[in-house]
Coordinates of C-alpha atoms in Angstrom, one line a residue:
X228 CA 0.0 0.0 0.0
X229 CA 1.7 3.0 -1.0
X230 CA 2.1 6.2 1.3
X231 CA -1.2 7.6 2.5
X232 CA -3.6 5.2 0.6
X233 CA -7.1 5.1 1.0
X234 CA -7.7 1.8 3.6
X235 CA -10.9 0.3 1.9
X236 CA -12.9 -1.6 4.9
X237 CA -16.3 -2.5 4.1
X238 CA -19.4 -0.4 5.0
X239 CA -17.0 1.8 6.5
X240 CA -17.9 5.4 5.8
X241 CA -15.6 7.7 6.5
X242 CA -13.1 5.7 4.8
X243 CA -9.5 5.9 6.5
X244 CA -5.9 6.4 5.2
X245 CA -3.4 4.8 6.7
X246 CA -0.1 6.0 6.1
X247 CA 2.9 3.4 5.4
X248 CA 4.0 2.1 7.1
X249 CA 0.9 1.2 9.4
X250 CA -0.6 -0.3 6.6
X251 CA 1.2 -4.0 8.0
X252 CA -1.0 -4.1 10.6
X253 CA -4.1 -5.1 8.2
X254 CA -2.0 -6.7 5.9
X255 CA 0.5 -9.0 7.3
X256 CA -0.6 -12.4 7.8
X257 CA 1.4 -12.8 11.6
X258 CA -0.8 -12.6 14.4
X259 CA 1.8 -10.2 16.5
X260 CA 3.0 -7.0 15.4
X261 CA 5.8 -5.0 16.8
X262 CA 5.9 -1.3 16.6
X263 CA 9.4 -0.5 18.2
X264 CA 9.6 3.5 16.5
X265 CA 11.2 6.5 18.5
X266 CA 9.2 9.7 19.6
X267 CA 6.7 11.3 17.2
X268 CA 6.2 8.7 14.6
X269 CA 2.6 8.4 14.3
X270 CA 2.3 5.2 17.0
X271 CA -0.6 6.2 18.7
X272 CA -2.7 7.8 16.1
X273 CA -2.1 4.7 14.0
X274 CA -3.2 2.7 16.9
X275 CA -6.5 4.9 17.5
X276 CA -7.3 4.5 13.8
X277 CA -6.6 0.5 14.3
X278 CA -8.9 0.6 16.9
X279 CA -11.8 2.4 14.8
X280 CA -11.2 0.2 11.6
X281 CA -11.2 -3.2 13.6
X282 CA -14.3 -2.0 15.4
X283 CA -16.0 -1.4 12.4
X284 CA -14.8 -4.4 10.6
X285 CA -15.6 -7.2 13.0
X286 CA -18.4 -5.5 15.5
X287 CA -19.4 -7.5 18.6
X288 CA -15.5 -8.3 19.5
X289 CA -14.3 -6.8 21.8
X290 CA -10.1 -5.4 22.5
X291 CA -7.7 -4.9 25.6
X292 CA -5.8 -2.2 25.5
X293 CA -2.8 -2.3 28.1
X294 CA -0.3 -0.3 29.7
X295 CA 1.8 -0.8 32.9
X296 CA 0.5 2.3 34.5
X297 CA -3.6 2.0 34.5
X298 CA -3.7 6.1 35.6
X299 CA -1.7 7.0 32.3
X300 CA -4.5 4.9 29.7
X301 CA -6.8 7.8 30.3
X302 CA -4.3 10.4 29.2
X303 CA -3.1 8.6 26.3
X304 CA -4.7 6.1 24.6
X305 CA -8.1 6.4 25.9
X306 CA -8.0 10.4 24.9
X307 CA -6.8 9.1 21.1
X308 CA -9.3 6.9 20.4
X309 CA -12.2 9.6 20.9
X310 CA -9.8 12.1 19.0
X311 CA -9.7 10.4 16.3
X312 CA -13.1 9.5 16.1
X313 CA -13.8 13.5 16.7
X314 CA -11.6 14.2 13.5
X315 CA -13.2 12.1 11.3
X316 CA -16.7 13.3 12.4
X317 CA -17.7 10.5 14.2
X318 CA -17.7 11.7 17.9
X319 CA -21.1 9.7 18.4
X320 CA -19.7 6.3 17.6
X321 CA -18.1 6.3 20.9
X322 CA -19.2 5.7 24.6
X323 CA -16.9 6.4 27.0
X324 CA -16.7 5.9 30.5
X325 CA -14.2 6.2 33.3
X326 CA -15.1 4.0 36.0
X327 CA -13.8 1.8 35.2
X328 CA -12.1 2.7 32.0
X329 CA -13.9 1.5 28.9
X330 CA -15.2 2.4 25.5
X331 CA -18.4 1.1 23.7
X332 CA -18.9 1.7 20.2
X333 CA -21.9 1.9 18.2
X334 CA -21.6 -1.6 16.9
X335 CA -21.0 -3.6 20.3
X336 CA -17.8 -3.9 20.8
X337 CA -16.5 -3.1 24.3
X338 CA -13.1 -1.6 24.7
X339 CA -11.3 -2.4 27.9
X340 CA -8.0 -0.4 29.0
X341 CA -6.1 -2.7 31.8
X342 CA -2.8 -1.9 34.3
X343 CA -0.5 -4.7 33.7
X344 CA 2.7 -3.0 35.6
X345 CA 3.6 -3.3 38.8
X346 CA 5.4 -6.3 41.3
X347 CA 2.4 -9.1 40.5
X348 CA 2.8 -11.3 37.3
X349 CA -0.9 -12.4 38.1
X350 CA -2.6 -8.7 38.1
X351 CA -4.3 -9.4 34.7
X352 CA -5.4 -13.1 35.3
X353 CA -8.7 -12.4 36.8
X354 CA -9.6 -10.3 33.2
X355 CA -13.1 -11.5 32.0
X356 CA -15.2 -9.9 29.1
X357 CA -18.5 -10.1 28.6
X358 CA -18.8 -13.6 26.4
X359 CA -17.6 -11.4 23.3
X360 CA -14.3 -12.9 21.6
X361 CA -11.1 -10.3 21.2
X362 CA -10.1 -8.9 17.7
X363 CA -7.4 -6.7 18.8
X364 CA -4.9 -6.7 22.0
X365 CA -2.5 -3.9 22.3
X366 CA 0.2 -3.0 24.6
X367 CA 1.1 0.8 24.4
X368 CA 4.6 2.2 25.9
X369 CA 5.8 -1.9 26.2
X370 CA 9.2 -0.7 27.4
X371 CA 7.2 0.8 30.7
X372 CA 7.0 -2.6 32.0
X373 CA 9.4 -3.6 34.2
X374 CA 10.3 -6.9 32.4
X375 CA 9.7 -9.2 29.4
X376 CA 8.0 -11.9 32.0
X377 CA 5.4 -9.2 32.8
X378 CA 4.6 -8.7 28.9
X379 CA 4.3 -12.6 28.2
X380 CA 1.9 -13.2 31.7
X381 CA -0.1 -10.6 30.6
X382 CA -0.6 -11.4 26.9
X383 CA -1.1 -14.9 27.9
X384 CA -4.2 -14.0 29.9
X385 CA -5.8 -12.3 27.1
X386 CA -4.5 -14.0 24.4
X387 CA -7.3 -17.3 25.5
X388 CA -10.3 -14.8 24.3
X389 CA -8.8 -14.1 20.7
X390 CA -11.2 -15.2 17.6
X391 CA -8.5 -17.4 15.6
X392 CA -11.5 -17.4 12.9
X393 CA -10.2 -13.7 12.1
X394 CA -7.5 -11.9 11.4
X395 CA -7.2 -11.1 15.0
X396 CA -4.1 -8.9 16.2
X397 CA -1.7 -8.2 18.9
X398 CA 0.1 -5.6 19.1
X399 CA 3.5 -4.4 21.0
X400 CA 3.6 -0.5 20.4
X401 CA 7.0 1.0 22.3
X402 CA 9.7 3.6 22.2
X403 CA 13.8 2.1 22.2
X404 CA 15.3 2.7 25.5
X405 CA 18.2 4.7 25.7
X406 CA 20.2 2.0 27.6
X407 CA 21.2 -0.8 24.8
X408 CA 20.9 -3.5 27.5
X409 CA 17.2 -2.5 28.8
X410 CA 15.0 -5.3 28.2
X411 CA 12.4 -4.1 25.4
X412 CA 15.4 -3.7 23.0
X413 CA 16.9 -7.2 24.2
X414 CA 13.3 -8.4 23.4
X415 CA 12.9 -6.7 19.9
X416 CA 16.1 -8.0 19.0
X417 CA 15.5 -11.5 19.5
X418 CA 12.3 -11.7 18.1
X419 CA 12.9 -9.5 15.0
X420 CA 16.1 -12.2 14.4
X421 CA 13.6 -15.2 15.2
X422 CA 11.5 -13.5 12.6
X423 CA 7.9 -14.5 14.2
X424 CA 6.5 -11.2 14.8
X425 CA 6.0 -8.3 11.7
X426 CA 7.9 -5.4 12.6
X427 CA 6.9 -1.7 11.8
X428 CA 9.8 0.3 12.1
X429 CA 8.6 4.5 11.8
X430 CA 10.1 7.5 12.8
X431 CA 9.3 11.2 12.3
X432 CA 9.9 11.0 8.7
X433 CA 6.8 8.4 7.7
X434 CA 4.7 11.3 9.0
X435 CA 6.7 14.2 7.8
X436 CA 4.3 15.8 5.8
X437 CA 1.6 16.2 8.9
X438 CA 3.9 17.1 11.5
X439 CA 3.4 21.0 12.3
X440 CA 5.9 23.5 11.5
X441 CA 6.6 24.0 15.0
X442 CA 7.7 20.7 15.7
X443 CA 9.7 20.1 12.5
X444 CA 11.6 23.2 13.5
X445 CA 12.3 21.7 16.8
X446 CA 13.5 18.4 15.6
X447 CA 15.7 20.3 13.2
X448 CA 17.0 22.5 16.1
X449 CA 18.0 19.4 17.9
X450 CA 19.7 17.8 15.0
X451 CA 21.8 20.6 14.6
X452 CA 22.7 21.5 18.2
X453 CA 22.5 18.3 20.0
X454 CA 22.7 15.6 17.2
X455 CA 23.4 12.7 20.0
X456 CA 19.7 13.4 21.5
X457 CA 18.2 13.7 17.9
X458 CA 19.4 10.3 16.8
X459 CA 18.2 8.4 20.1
X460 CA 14.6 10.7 20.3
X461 CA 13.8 10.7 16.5
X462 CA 15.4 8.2 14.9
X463 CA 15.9 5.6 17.5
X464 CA 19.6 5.3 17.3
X465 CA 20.9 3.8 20.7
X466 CA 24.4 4.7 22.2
X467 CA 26.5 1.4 22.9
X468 CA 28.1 2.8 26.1
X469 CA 24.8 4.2 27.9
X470 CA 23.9 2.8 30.9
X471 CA 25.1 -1.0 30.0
X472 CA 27.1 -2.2 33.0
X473 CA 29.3 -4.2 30.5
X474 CA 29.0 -1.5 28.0
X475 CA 32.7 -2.4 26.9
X476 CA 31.2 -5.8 25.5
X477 CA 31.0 -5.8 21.6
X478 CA 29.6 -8.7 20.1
X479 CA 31.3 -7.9 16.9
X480 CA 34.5 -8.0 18.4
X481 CA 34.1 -10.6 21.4
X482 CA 32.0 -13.1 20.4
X483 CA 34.3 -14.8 18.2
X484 CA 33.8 -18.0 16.1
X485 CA 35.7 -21.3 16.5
X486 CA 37.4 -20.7 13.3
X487 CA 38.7 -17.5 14.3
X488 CA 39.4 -18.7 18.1
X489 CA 41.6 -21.5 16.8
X490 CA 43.4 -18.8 14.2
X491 CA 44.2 -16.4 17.5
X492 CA 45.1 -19.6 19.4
X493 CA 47.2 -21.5 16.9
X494 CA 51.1 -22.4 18.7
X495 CA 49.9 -21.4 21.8
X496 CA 49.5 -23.4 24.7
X497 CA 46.1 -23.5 27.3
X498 CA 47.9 -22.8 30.6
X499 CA 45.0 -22.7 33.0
X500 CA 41.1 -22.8 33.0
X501 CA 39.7 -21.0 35.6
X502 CA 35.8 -22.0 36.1
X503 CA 33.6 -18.9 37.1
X504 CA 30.6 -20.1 39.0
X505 CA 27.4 -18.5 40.0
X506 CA 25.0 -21.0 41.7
X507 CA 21.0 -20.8 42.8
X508 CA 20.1 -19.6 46.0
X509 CA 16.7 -20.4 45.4
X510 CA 14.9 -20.1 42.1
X511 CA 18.0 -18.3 40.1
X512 CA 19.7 -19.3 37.5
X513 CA 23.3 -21.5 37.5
X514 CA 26.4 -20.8 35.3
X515 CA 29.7 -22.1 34.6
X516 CA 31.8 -20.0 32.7
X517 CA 35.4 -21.1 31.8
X518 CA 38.2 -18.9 31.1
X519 CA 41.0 -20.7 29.1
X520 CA 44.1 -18.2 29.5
X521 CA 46.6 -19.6 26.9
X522 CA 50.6 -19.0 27.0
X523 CA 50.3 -15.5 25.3
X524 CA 48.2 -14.1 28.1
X525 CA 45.0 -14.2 25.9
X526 CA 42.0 -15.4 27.4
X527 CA 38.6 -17.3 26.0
X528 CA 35.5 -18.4 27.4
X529 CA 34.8 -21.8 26.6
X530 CA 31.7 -23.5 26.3
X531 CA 29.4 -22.7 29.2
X532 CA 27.0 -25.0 31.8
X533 CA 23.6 -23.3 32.0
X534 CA 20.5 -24.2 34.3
X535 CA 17.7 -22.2 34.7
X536 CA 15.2 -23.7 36.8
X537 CA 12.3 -21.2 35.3
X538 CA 12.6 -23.3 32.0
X539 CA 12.7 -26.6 33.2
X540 CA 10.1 -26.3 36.3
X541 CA 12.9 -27.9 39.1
X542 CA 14.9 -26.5 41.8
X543 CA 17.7 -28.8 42.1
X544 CA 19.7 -29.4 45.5
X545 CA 23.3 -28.8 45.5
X546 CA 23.9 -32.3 45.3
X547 CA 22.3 -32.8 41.7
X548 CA 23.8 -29.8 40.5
X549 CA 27.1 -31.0 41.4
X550 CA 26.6 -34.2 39.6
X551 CA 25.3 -32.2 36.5
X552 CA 28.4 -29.9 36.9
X553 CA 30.7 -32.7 37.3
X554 CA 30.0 -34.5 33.8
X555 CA 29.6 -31.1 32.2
X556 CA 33.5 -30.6 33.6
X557 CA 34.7 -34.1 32.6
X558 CA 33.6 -33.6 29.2
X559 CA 35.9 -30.2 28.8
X560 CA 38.7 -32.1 30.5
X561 CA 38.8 -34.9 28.1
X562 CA 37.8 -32.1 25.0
X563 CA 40.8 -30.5 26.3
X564 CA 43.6 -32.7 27.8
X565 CA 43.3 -31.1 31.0
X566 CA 44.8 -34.0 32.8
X567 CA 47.2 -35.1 30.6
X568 CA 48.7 -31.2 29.6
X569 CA 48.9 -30.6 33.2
X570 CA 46.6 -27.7 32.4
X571 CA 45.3 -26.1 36.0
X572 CA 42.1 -25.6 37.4
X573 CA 41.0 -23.4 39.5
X574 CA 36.7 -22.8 40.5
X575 CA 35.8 -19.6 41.5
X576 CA 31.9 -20.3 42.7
X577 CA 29.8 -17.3 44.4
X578 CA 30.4 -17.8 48.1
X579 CA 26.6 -17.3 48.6
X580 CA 26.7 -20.4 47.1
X581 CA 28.2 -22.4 50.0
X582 CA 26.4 -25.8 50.0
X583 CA 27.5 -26.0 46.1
X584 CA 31.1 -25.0 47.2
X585 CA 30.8 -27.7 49.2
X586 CA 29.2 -30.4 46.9
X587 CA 31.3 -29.8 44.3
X588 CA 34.3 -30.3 46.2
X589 CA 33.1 -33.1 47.7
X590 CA 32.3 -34.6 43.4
X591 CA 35.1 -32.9 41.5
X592 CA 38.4 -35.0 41.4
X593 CA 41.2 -33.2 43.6
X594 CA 42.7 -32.1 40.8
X595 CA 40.7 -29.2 40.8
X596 CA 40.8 -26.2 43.3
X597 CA 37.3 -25.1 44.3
X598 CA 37.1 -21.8 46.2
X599 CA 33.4 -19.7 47.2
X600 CA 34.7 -16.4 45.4
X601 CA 34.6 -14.0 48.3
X602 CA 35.8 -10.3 47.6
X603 CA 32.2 -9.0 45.7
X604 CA 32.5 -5.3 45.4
X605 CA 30.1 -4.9 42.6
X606 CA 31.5 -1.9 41.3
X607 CA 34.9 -2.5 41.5
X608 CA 34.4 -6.2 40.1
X609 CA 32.4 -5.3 37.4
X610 CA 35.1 -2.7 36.4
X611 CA 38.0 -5.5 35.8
X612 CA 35.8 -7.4 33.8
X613 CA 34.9 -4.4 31.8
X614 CA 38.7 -3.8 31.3
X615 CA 39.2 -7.5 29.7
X616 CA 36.8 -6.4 27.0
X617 CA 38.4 -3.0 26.3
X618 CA 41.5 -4.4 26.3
X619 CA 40.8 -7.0 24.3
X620 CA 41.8 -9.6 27.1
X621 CA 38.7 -11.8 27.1
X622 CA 37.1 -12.8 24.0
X623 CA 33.3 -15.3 23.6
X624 CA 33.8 -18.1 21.2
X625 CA 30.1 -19.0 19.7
X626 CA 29.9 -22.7 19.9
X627 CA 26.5 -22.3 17.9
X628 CA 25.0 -23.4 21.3
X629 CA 25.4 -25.2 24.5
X630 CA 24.8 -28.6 25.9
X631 CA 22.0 -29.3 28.3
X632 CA 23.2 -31.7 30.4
X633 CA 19.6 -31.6 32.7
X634 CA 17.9 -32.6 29.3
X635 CA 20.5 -34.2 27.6
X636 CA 20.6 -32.1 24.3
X637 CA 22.0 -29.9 22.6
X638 CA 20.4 -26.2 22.5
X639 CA 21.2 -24.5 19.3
X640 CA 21.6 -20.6 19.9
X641 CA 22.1 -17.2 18.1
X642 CA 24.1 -14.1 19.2
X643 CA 20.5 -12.8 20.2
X644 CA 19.7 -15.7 22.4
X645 CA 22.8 -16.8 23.7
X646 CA 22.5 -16.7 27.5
X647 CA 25.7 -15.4 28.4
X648 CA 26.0 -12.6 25.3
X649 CA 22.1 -11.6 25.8
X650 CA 22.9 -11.0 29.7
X651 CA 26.0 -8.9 28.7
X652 CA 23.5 -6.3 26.8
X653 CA 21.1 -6.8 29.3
X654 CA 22.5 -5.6 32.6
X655 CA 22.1 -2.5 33.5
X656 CA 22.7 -0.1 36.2
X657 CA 20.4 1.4 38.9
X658 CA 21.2 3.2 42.1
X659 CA 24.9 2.0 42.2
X660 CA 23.8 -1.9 41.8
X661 CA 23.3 -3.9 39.0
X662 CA 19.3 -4.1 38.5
X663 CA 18.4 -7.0 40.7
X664 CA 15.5 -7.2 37.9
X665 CA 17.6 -8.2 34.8
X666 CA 19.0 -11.9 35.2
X667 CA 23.0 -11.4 35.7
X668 CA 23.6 -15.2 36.9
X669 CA 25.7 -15.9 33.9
X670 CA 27.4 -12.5 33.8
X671 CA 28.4 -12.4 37.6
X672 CA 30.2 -16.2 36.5
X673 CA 31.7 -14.8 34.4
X674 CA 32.9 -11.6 36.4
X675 CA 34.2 -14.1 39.1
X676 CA 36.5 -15.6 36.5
X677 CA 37.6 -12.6 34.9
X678 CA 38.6 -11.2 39.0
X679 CA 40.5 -14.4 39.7
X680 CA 42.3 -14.2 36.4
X681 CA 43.2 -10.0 36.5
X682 CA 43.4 -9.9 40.3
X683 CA 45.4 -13.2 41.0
X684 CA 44.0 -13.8 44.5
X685 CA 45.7 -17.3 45.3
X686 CA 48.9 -16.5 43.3
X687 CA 48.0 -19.5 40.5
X688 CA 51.0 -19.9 37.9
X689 CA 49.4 -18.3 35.4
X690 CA 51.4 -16.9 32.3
X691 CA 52.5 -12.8 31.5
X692 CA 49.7 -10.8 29.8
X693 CA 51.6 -7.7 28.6
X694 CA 52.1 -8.8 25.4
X695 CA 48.4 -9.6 24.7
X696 CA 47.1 -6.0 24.8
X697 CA 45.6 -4.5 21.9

């Protein structure tokens, strides 16, 4: 549909343009749409005139509109939807009311706004409509939400009332984040790789020709004065460095492939492996990640043990970990002539973790040394491992994936879903901490490692890393 085309819906009088490129959200044939677009692109409009067009074109459904903070719908969405209606000169197909927050519409559909923020995962799960299907579920200002579990408990409530017999639609509608770690942008990433969801990808430009003179003089004013600020509000351009707390992590330069590990590592010899360890307290996440430093000083992460209880449905006791951990170790030994090279060994597991200290002391050969890693300044840690990356230190290698060894299989994995690289553009900062609500199991593993190896606690042999520095 070309730019600003007449959208022909049936008995639908005015009829609506929809400018491109909105126009995917009645033609794609994916049920879930992305709109990730920076300030002043048309988002909400185009969602007010999705709302109109689906209520005229399948009447007696009714839509959830969402947003984490139920006090802001009013102001926002809820406002839109009778603007548009107003401009189009059809005020009176609209009912609104505010207590609670709905709209009814001329031709029985019921439009309810819903609060799906906040600490409880379960605050939508006791949504019920009145016997009428759902055409439409949108989710305004997504990246308000304090996490991509709160997103997929809410859409899983309201997903069960959806017609499948029409062209029914959900919709994600939010601005990127500043910070390249925060979780929408994580989430868009993923998914627009996975390539499940239809993406609509708008700035100030696709609307260019309504915006008013005032505001296309301020948007110019800001590109020429404070062109940093313009790129991130208007165009959606994020800054690698803001706000990441391992902001020094490029994937481009890090998160190497075998073939180019086994170029860098070619006549040199693996000196040491030194195992960070994070282990669950209670329903967190455990990691392994081992740092082979070779006889240049160069250092690689190996391939890495994950368990994350959340996707399996178990908590497993220290004990069964250890057993996990302890073939998942064997097999790099072997991989790796660790016995036979005289290679050493050293685990570095999060003291917090003290019965799994102590388990896998008790199941690892003695060859090993197993120490609870016990000097955790978060700041100062995280700064040493952001050092490897700048210097080049400490470099990924993308196996393609990881082994399982709970389930026994392999798990095949991009750059967008690989546990350890995703957590590294994840983390984030907030109120001198990392966020306790972004997942760092894998990164603090890895930070352990990084400490023992920079820091040299115990005094291990290990070799001279001057002449590694890039």
């Amino acid at each position: 549909m070309s730019y600003g085309k007449t959208l022909r819906v049936a008995e639908m009088r005015p009829q609506v343009k929809v400018v491109y490129p909105y126009n995917k959200l009645y033609t794609t044939d994916k049920n879930t749409v992305i709109m990730y677009s920076p300030r002043i692109s048309g988002k909400t409009y185009a969602l007010a005139q999705l709302v109109y067009i689906y209520a005229n074109k399948y009447p007696n459904h009714d839509m959830v509109l969402a947003r984490a903070n139920y006090n802001s719908l009013e102001d926002s969405l809820y406002n839109e939807i009778l603007a548009f209606a107003d401009s189009i000169g059809q005020s009176s197909f609209y009912t609104p009311f505010r207590a609670p927050l709905r709209i009814t519409t001329a031709v029985g559909n019921t439009i309810y706004f819903k609060g799906i923020g906040g600490s409880d995962y379960s605050r939508s799960k006791g949504f019920k409509n009145r016997g009428h299907k759902i055409s439409l579920i949108i989710c305004d200002e997504t990246q308000q939400l304090k996490d991509e579990q709160s997103l997929l408990q809410a859409k899983a409530t309201f997903v069960r009332s959806l017609d499948g017999d029409i062209p029914s639609r959900i919709v994600f509608a939010g601005n990127p984040e500043q910070v390249k770690g925060h979780w929408w942008n994580a989430f868009c990433r993923k998914y627009r790789y996975a390539g499940i969801y239809e993406f609509i990808d708008a700035n100030y430009m696709s609307i260019y020709k309504y915006l008013s003179p005032v505001t296309k003089a301020d948007i110019e004013t800001e590109r020429k004065y404070n062109p940093l600020m313009y790129k991130f509000l208007y165009l959606g351009e994020l800054d690698d460095l803001a706000g990441g707390a391992y902001a020094q992590f490029k994937r481009d330069k890090h998160y190497i492939s075998v073939g180019k590990w086994q170029d860098e590592i070619r006549g040199k010899r693996l000196c040491y492996i030194i195992w960070g360890g994070d282990g669950a307290i209670t329903h967190d996440s455990t990691g392994i990640t081992p740092i082979a430093v070779y006889s240049d000083g160069r250092a690689y992460v190996l391939q890495r043990f994950y368990y994350d209880p959340l996707k399996t449905g178990a908590v497993l006791a220290p004990s069964q970990l250890a057993e996990l951990i302890n073939a998942y170790v064997g097999d790099l030994c072997k991989q790796y002539d660790v016995f036979d090279e005289h290679v050493g060994s050293y685990f570095a597991i999060d003291c917090a973790a003290a019965d799994l200290v102590t388990q896998l002391r008790y199941t690892l050969p003695g060859y090993h040394i197993v120490k609870g890693f016990t000097k955790k300044n978060v700041i100062n840690n995280n700064a040493v491992l952001n050092n490897c990356f700048a210097k080049n230190m400490l470099k990924i290698v993308n196996f393609g994936g990881y082994y399982d060894y709970y389930a026994r299989g392999f798990v095949s994995t991009t750059a967008d879903t690989e546990p350890l690289v995703y957590q590294l553009e994840s983390v984030t900062w907030k109120n001198y901490q990392l966020d306790p609500i972004i997942p760092n199991d894998y990164t603090d593993a890895l930070t352990y490692g990084a400490n023992v190896y920079f820091n040299n606690p115990d005094n291990l042999y290990l070799p001279t890393r001057q002449g590694a520095y890039e």
